[in-house]
Every structure is written in structure tokens, then in C-alpha cells.
Amino acid sequence: QKEVEQDPGPLSVPEGAIVSLNCTYSNSAFQYFMWYRQYSRKGPELLMYTYSSGNKEDGRFTAQVDKSSKYISLFIRDSQPSDSATYLCAMSATGRRALTFGSGTRLQVQP
Amino acid sequence: NAGVTQTPKFRILKIGQSMTLQCTQDMNHNYMYWYRQDPGMGLKLIYYSVGAGITDKGEVPNGYNVSRSTTEDFPLRLELAAPSQTSVYFCASSYNSGANVLTFGAGSRLTVL
């Protein structure tokens, strides 16, 4: 079983829709949770960063962590064609030297 | 401020050839990483370094070598290229491991034929 599971998609939505992207994980030691966005043929860039459980909002983006269910989500409100990218969840535990990434979900926002 | 710079962007190798992927960062980050990304497989850690002179294996180190002689540079060496090493390689850096905020390079696309 992979430590981090993520639906690869692709997920296609119309412009203006609310998008929900999710990851599940098995390692209860994970405490740091991130979402990276990767445009085609580019390197990933950090989008959201959350420590432990709870919600974090940044503009149209909301990251949610439920440690009891080992489940994290990224919500995108009023989605735009420029949001079309692959979204990678990533997580880590105290003392770990590197991140564990999900496989990424490809999102397409249709104009 | 260039961030993380990788060269080359594209390369085709024949089986058995060797090459070095270059990575340099100008942010004075202590931690540097090499990942490979295969379609549908996410990012797999090859090697990482916590500072000059210190390197350690990641999840998929076989067939690769690294060195870290300076804070800025972290080259990845492929000694005997195999088709299984066809992938996109990303170098990344961070100030420390606790922050987990990685800055990635643009990637190097390698094909082994």
C-alpha cells in the first residue's frame, strides 16, 4: 500500500465551478501537509502549506486536513482556465528529511 | 534571483552512456534534493543533501550518484544509462527540512534508447 494515495484524474470542470481535490494517507506520523501545483512541462510550485489539522484559506484556495480520517483536501472556488494544472499533495513527519508526494491529479478547467 | 537552475533541459542517451545533470541554487539553501517523475507515479526521491559534504539515499537511488562540494551545487550522475532511467528529473532546495517548502527547478527530460 502506498503511503499517500491520490486520484490521478483527469478532472474536467467548467469555468466558475468549485473543485475538490483529495488525498488519503496511511502514516499517522505525518504532520506537515502541502499542495503543489505543476503546470505542463514545469517544476512544481508550493500552493498551500498546513501544519496538523484544520483549515487554511488563501484567496480562492482552501486547504483542509482531517488527521482522524487521514484525509486532506484542496478546494478551489470560482475555478479559472489558468487553474488547469496537475495538483500534487505532499506530506512529511517531524524528523523526516524529505516529503512524500501523491501521484498528482490533473485538472482541466474548461472556458 | 534565479532560484534553482537545472541543465540540460533535454537529453537523449544511448544505453550504457554516462552523463551528469547539473543543479545549482542561489538562495543559500542548506537542503537539496533530486526527484524523478514518471507518468502517473508522482515524485520519487533519488538522493538528498543536508549540506555541503553530506548526502544520503532516498527511495530510488540505484543507478545514480551525487556529490555536494558546495552549498550551491548538487549534480546527479548516471553511470550506465538504462531505459528504466527515462524520466523527468527535478532538483529542489529548501532552507531546512522542517519547513518543507521546496523550490523546484524546471526539470530535465531524459530519454534512454
mmCIF file of C-alpha atoms in Angstrom:
data_model
loop_
_atom_site.group_PDB
_atom_site.id
_atom_site.type_symbol
_atom_site.label_atom_id
_atom_site.label_comp_id
_atom_site.label_asym_id
_atom_site.label_seq_id
_atom_site.Cartn_x
_atom_site.Cartn_y
_atom_site.Cartn_z
ATOM 1 C CA GLN A 1 0.000 0.000 0.000
ATOM 2 C CA LYS A 2 1.294 3.455 -0.919
ATOM 3 C CA GLU A 3 1.775 5.891 1.952
ATOM 4 C CA VAL A 4 -0.126 8.571 0.032
ATOM 5 C CA GLU A 5 -2.980 7.905 -2.404
ATOM 6 C CA GLN A 6 -4.300 10.453 -4.872
ATOM 7 C CA ASP A 7 -6.788 10.023 -7.722
ATOM 8 C CA PRO A 8 -4.906 10.773 -10.973
ATOM 9 C CA GLY A 9 -7.945 12.183 -12.809
ATOM 10 C CA PRO A 10 -8.175 13.855 -15.202
ATOM 11 C CA LEU A 11 -10.836 16.030 -13.628
ATOM 12 C CA SER A 12 -12.635 18.313 -16.082
ATOM 13 C CA VAL A 13 -14.873 21.131 -14.817
ATOM 14 C CA PRO A 14 -16.485 24.249 -16.334
ATOM 15 C CA GLU A 15 -15.124 27.675 -15.510
ATOM 16 C CA GLY A 16 -16.530 29.008 -12.235
ATOM 17 C CA ALA A 17 -17.060 25.575 -10.680
ATOM 18 C CA ILE A 18 -15.895 24.604 -7.196
ATOM 19 C CA VAL A 19 -13.164 21.986 -7.404
ATOM 20 C CA SER A 20 -12.370 19.442 -4.702
ATOM 21 C CA LEU A 21 -9.067 17.569 -4.788
ATOM 22 C CA ASN A 22 -8.241 14.921 -2.205
ATOM 23 C CA CYS A 23 -5.527 12.682 -0.806
ATOM 24 C CA THR A 24 -5.571 9.906 1.740
ATOM 25 C CA TYR A 25 -2.574 8.678 3.683
ATOM 26 C CA SER A 26 -1.651 5.797 5.947
ATOM 27 C CA ASN A 27 1.178 7.158 8.121
ATOM 28 C CA SER A 28 -0.299 8.709 11.282
ATOM 29 C CA ALA A 29 3.045 10.457 11.965
ATOM 30 C CA PHE A 30 2.516 12.910 9.104
ATOM 31 C CA GLN A 31 2.072 16.425 10.492
ATOM 32 C CA TYR A 32 3.001 18.745 7.631
ATOM 33 C CA PHE A 33 0.698 18.852 4.620
ATOM 34 C CA MET A 34 1.246 20.690 1.375
ATOM 35 C CA TRP A 35 -0.292 21.166 -2.032
ATOM 36 C CA TYR A 36 1.948 21.823 -5.003
ATOM 37 C CA ARG A 37 0.722 22.969 -8.416
ATOM 38 C CA GLN A 38 2.548 21.853 -11.548
ATOM 39 C CA TYR A 39 1.896 23.359 -14.946
ATOM 40 C CA SER A 40 2.724 21.275 -18.006
ATOM 41 C CA ARG A 41 6.483 20.885 -18.541
ATOM 42 C CA LYS A 42 7.291 22.983 -15.462
ATOM 43 C CA GLY A 43 8.510 22.218 -11.947
ATOM 44 C CA PRO A 44 6.021 22.013 -9.057
ATOM 45 C CA GLU A 45 5.416 25.178 -7.033
ATOM 46 C CA LEU A 46 4.089 25.396 -3.490
ATOM 47 C CA LEU A 47 0.438 26.415 -3.336
ATOM 48 C CA MET A 48 -0.667 25.749 0.243
ATOM 49 C CA TYR A 49 1.035 24.646 3.469
ATOM 50 C CA THR A 50 -0.716 23.386 6.606
ATOM 51 C CA TYR A 51 0.589 22.101 9.889
ATOM 52 C CA SER A 52 -1.515 19.458 11.702
ATOM 53 C CA SER A 53 -5.333 19.522 11.451
ATOM 54 C CA GLY A 54 -7.655 22.322 10.432
ATOM 55 C CA ASN A 55 -8.367 24.663 7.553
ATOM 56 C CA LYS A 56 -6.298 27.292 5.815
ATOM 57 C CA GLU A 57 -7.611 29.764 3.290
ATOM 58 C CA ASP A 58 -5.705 31.802 0.710
ATOM 59 C CA GLY A 59 -7.841 33.687 -1.791
ATOM 60 C CA ARG A 60 -9.806 31.157 -3.853
ATOM 61 C CA PHE A 61 -7.939 28.210 -2.321
ATOM 62 C CA THR A 62 -8.781 26.361 0.911
ATOM 63 C CA ALA A 63 -6.724 23.507 2.310
ATOM 64 C CA GLN A 64 -8.339 21.151 4.806
ATOM 65 C CA VAL A 65 -6.697 18.466 6.941
ATOM 66 C CA ASP A 66 -8.586 15.773 8.863
ATOM 67 C CA LYS A 67 -5.970 13.763 10.737
ATOM 68 C CA SER A 68 -8.539 11.494 12.377
ATOM 69 C CA SER A 69 -9.589 10.256 8.911
ATOM 70 C CA LYS A 70 -6.085 10.622 7.379
ATOM 71 C CA TYR A 71 -7.627 12.734 4.638
ATOM 72 C CA ILE A 72 -6.632 16.080 3.141
ATOM 73 C CA SER A 73 -8.446 18.256 0.637
ATOM 74 C CA LEU A 74 -7.846 21.281 -1.549
ATOM 75 C CA PHE A 75 -10.852 23.345 -2.620
ATOM 76 C CA ILE A 76 -10.702 25.830 -5.466
ATOM 77 C CA ARG A 77 -13.577 28.324 -5.684
ATOM 78 C CA ASP A 78 -14.556 30.121 -8.900
ATOM 79 C CA SER A 79 -12.141 27.967 -10.902
ATOM 80 C CA GLN A 80 -10.391 29.594 -13.863
ATOM 81 C CA PRO A 81 -8.814 28.135 -17.031
ATOM 82 C CA SER A 82 -5.465 29.272 -15.572
ATOM 83 C CA ASP A 83 -6.019 26.748 -12.742
ATOM 84 C CA SER A 84 -5.594 23.915 -15.272
ATOM 85 C CA ALA A 85 -2.580 22.010 -13.968
ATOM 86 C CA THR A 86 -1.584 18.906 -12.036
ATOM 87 C CA TYR A 87 -2.039 19.213 -8.272
ATOM 88 C CA LEU A 88 0.267 17.177 -6.054
ATOM 89 C CA CYS A 89 -0.333 16.614 -2.375
ATOM 90 C CA ALA A 90 2.768 16.174 -0.216
ATOM 91 C CA MET A 91 3.320 15.418 3.436
ATOM 92 C CA SER A 92 6.024 14.869 5.990
ATOM 93 C CA ALA A 93 6.643 13.963 9.607
ATOM 94 C CA THR A 94 8.917 15.527 12.207
ATOM 95 C CA GLY A 95 12.410 14.141 11.776
ATOM 96 C CA ARG A 96 11.869 13.039 8.191
ATOM 97 C CA ARG A 97 14.304 14.568 5.794
ATOM 98 C CA ALA A 98 12.082 14.652 2.710
ATOM 99 C CA LEU A 99 8.499 14.872 1.517
ATOM 100 C CA THR A 100 6.268 12.024 0.386
ATOM 101 C CA PHE A 101 4.254 13.015 -2.664
ATOM 102 C CA GLY A 102 0.960 11.780 -4.053
ATOM 103 C CA SER A 103 0.861 10.851 -7.728
ATOM 104 C CA GLY A 104 -0.954 14.074 -8.692
ATOM 105 C CA THR A 105 -4.429 14.916 -10.032
ATOM 106 C CA ARG A 106 -4.677 16.539 -13.449
ATOM 107 C CA LEU A 107 -7.298 19.307 -13.510
ATOM 108 C CA GLN A 108 -8.748 20.894 -16.636
ATOM 109 C CA VAL A 109 -10.975 23.962 -16.320
ATOM 110 C CA GLN A 110 -12.981 24.485 -19.492
ATOM 111 C CA PRO A 111 -13.736 28.111 -20.530
ATOM 112 C CA ASN B 1 17.234 35.903 -8.390
ATOM 113 C CA ALA B 2 17.398 32.712 -10.469
ATOM 114 C CA GLY B 3 16.234 30.188 -7.818
ATOM 115 C CA VAL B 4 17.048 26.592 -8.847
ATOM 116 C CA THR B 5 18.658 26.146 -12.257
ATOM 117 C CA GLN B 6 18.903 22.760 -13.995
ATOM 118 C CA THR B 7 20.834 21.840 -17.115
ATOM 119 C CA PRO B 8 20.344 20.356 -19.623
ATOM 120 C CA LYS B 9 16.589 20.703 -20.225
ATOM 121 C CA PHE B 10 16.503 17.748 -22.631
ATOM 122 C CA ARG B 11 18.904 14.912 -23.358
ATOM 123 C CA ILE B 12 18.831 11.638 -25.296
ATOM 124 C CA LEU B 13 21.272 8.961 -24.184
ATOM 125 C CA LYS B 14 22.172 5.563 -25.547
ATOM 126 C CA ILE B 15 22.106 2.546 -23.244
ATOM 127 C CA GLY B 16 25.355 2.343 -21.281
ATOM 128 C CA GLN B 17 26.326 6.001 -21.689
ATOM 129 C CA SER B 18 27.014 8.241 -18.718
ATOM 130 C CA MET B 19 26.030 11.799 -18.025
ATOM 131 C CA THR B 20 25.661 14.389 -15.279
ATOM 132 C CA LEU B 21 22.583 16.503 -14.624
ATOM 133 C CA GLN B 22 23.605 19.843 -13.181
ATOM 134 C CA CYS B 23 21.714 21.703 -10.455
ATOM 135 C CA THR B 24 22.598 24.998 -8.841
ATOM 136 C CA GLN B 25 20.698 27.261 -6.439
ATOM 137 C CA ASP B 26 21.400 30.834 -5.399
ATOM 138 C CA MET B 27 19.182 31.033 -2.301
ATOM 139 C CA ASN B 28 21.798 29.756 0.181
ATOM 140 C CA HIS B 29 19.554 26.782 0.978
ATOM 141 C CA ASN B 30 21.062 24.005 3.066
ATOM 142 C CA TYR B 31 18.889 21.174 1.784
ATOM 143 C CA MET B 32 18.913 19.954 -1.800
ATOM 144 C CA TYR B 33 17.040 17.064 -3.415
ATOM 145 C CA TRP B 34 16.826 15.099 -6.625
ATOM 146 C CA TYR B 35 13.458 13.634 -7.624
ATOM 147 C CA ARG B 36 12.343 11.726 -10.680
ATOM 148 C CA GLN B 37 8.827 11.946 -12.039
ATOM 149 C CA ASP B 38 7.326 9.183 -14.148
ATOM 150 C CA PRO B 39 3.836 9.444 -15.682
ATOM 151 C CA GLY B 40 1.152 8.723 -13.086
ATOM 152 C CA MET B 41 3.741 7.896 -10.429
ATOM 153 C CA GLY B 42 4.308 11.188 -8.658
ATOM 154 C CA LEU B 43 7.725 12.294 -7.468
ATOM 155 C CA LYS B 44 10.199 9.741 -6.166
ATOM 156 C CA LEU B 45 13.212 10.864 -4.126
ATOM 157 C CA ILE B 46 16.564 9.723 -5.526
ATOM 158 C CA TYR B 47 19.120 11.433 -3.268
ATOM 159 C CA TYR B 48 19.211 14.377 -0.923
ATOM 160 C CA SER B 49 21.796 16.500 0.864
ATOM 161 C CA VAL B 50 21.546 18.398 4.134
ATOM 162 C CA GLY B 51 24.657 20.477 3.499
ATOM 163 C CA ALA B 52 27.994 20.583 1.716
ATOM 164 C CA GLY B 53 29.791 17.253 2.006
ATOM 165 C CA ILE B 54 26.717 15.338 3.263
ATOM 166 C CA THR B 55 24.489 13.225 1.032
ATOM 167 C CA ASP B 56 22.080 10.374 1.633
ATOM 168 C CA LYS B 57 19.979 7.940 -0.358
ATOM 169 C CA GLY B 58 16.307 8.426 -0.989
ATOM 170 C CA GLU B 59 13.676 5.982 -2.176
ATOM 171 C CA VAL B 60 15.154 5.079 -5.611
ATOM 172 C CA PRO B 61 18.960 5.611 -5.560
ATOM 173 C CA ASN B 62 20.110 2.638 -7.668
ATOM 174 C CA GLY B 63 21.941 3.671 -10.836
ATOM 175 C CA TYR B 64 22.665 7.192 -9.606
ATOM 176 C CA ASN B 65 25.368 9.041 -7.692
ATOM 177 C CA VAL B 66 25.579 12.525 -6.226
ATOM 178 C CA SER B 67 28.099 14.855 -4.665
ATOM 179 C CA ARG B 68 27.786 18.141 -2.770
ATOM 180 C CA SER B 69 31.069 20.000 -2.682
ATOM 181 C CA THR B 70 29.479 23.457 -2.324
ATOM 182 C CA THR B 71 26.229 24.825 -0.883
ATOM 183 C CA GLU B 72 25.122 25.938 -4.346
ATOM 184 C CA ASP B 73 25.691 22.824 -6.487
ATOM 185 C CA PHE B 74 24.221 19.325 -6.360
ATOM 186 C CA PRO B 75 24.961 17.337 -9.552
ATOM 187 C CA LEU B 76 23.329 13.965 -10.275
ATOM 188 C CA ARG B 77 25.422 11.378 -12.125
ATOM 189 C CA LEU B 78 24.063 8.483 -14.194
ATOM 190 C CA GLU B 79 26.888 5.985 -14.742
ATOM 191 C CA LEU B 80 25.419 3.336 -17.073
ATOM 192 C CA ALA B 81 22.196 4.622 -18.534
ATOM 193 C CA ALA B 82 19.303 2.158 -18.810
ATOM 194 C CA PRO B 83 15.854 2.565 -20.424
ATOM 195 C CA SER B 84 14.323 2.442 -16.915
ATOM 196 C CA GLN B 85 16.017 5.790 -16.238
ATOM 197 C CA THR B 86 13.924 7.523 -18.887
ATOM 198 C CA SER B 87 12.128 10.132 -16.812
ATOM 199 C CA VAL B 88 11.861 13.795 -15.908
ATOM 200 C CA TYR B 89 14.325 14.768 -13.209
ATOM 201 C CA PHE B 90 13.700 17.623 -10.812
ATOM 202 C CA CYS B 91 16.176 19.259 -8.498
ATOM 203 C CA ALA B 92 14.793 21.108 -5.482
ATOM 204 C CA SER B 93 16.098 23.003 -2.482
ATOM 205 C CA SER B 94 14.828 24.188 0.888
ATOM 206 C CA TYR B 95 16.171 26.247 3.761
ATOM 207 C CA ASN B 96 15.624 23.381 6.187
ATOM 208 C CA SER B 97 13.689 20.122 6.233
ATOM 209 C CA GLY B 98 11.213 21.238 8.864
ATOM 210 C CA ALA B 99 9.713 23.939 6.684
ATOM 211 C CA ASN B 100 9.152 21.501 3.838
ATOM 212 C CA VAL B 101 8.845 24.400 1.424
ATOM 213 C CA LEU B 102 10.659 23.189 -1.653
ATOM 214 C CA THR B 103 11.724 25.349 -4.569
ATOM 215 C CA PHE B 104 11.936 23.251 -7.710
ATOM 216 C CA GLY B 105 13.904 23.673 -10.881
ATOM 217 C CA ALA B 106 12.204 23.477 -14.286
ATOM 218 C CA GLY B 107 13.231 19.851 -14.814
ATOM 219 C CA SER B 108 15.497 17.832 -17.090
ATOM 220 C CA ARG B 109 13.804 15.443 -19.515
ATOM 221 C CA LEU B 110 15.983 12.382 -20.139
ATOM 222 C CA THR B 111 15.354 9.642 -22.696
ATOM 223 C CA VAL B 112 17.493 6.500 -22.797
ATOM 224 C CA LEU B 113 17.298 4.500 -26.036
#
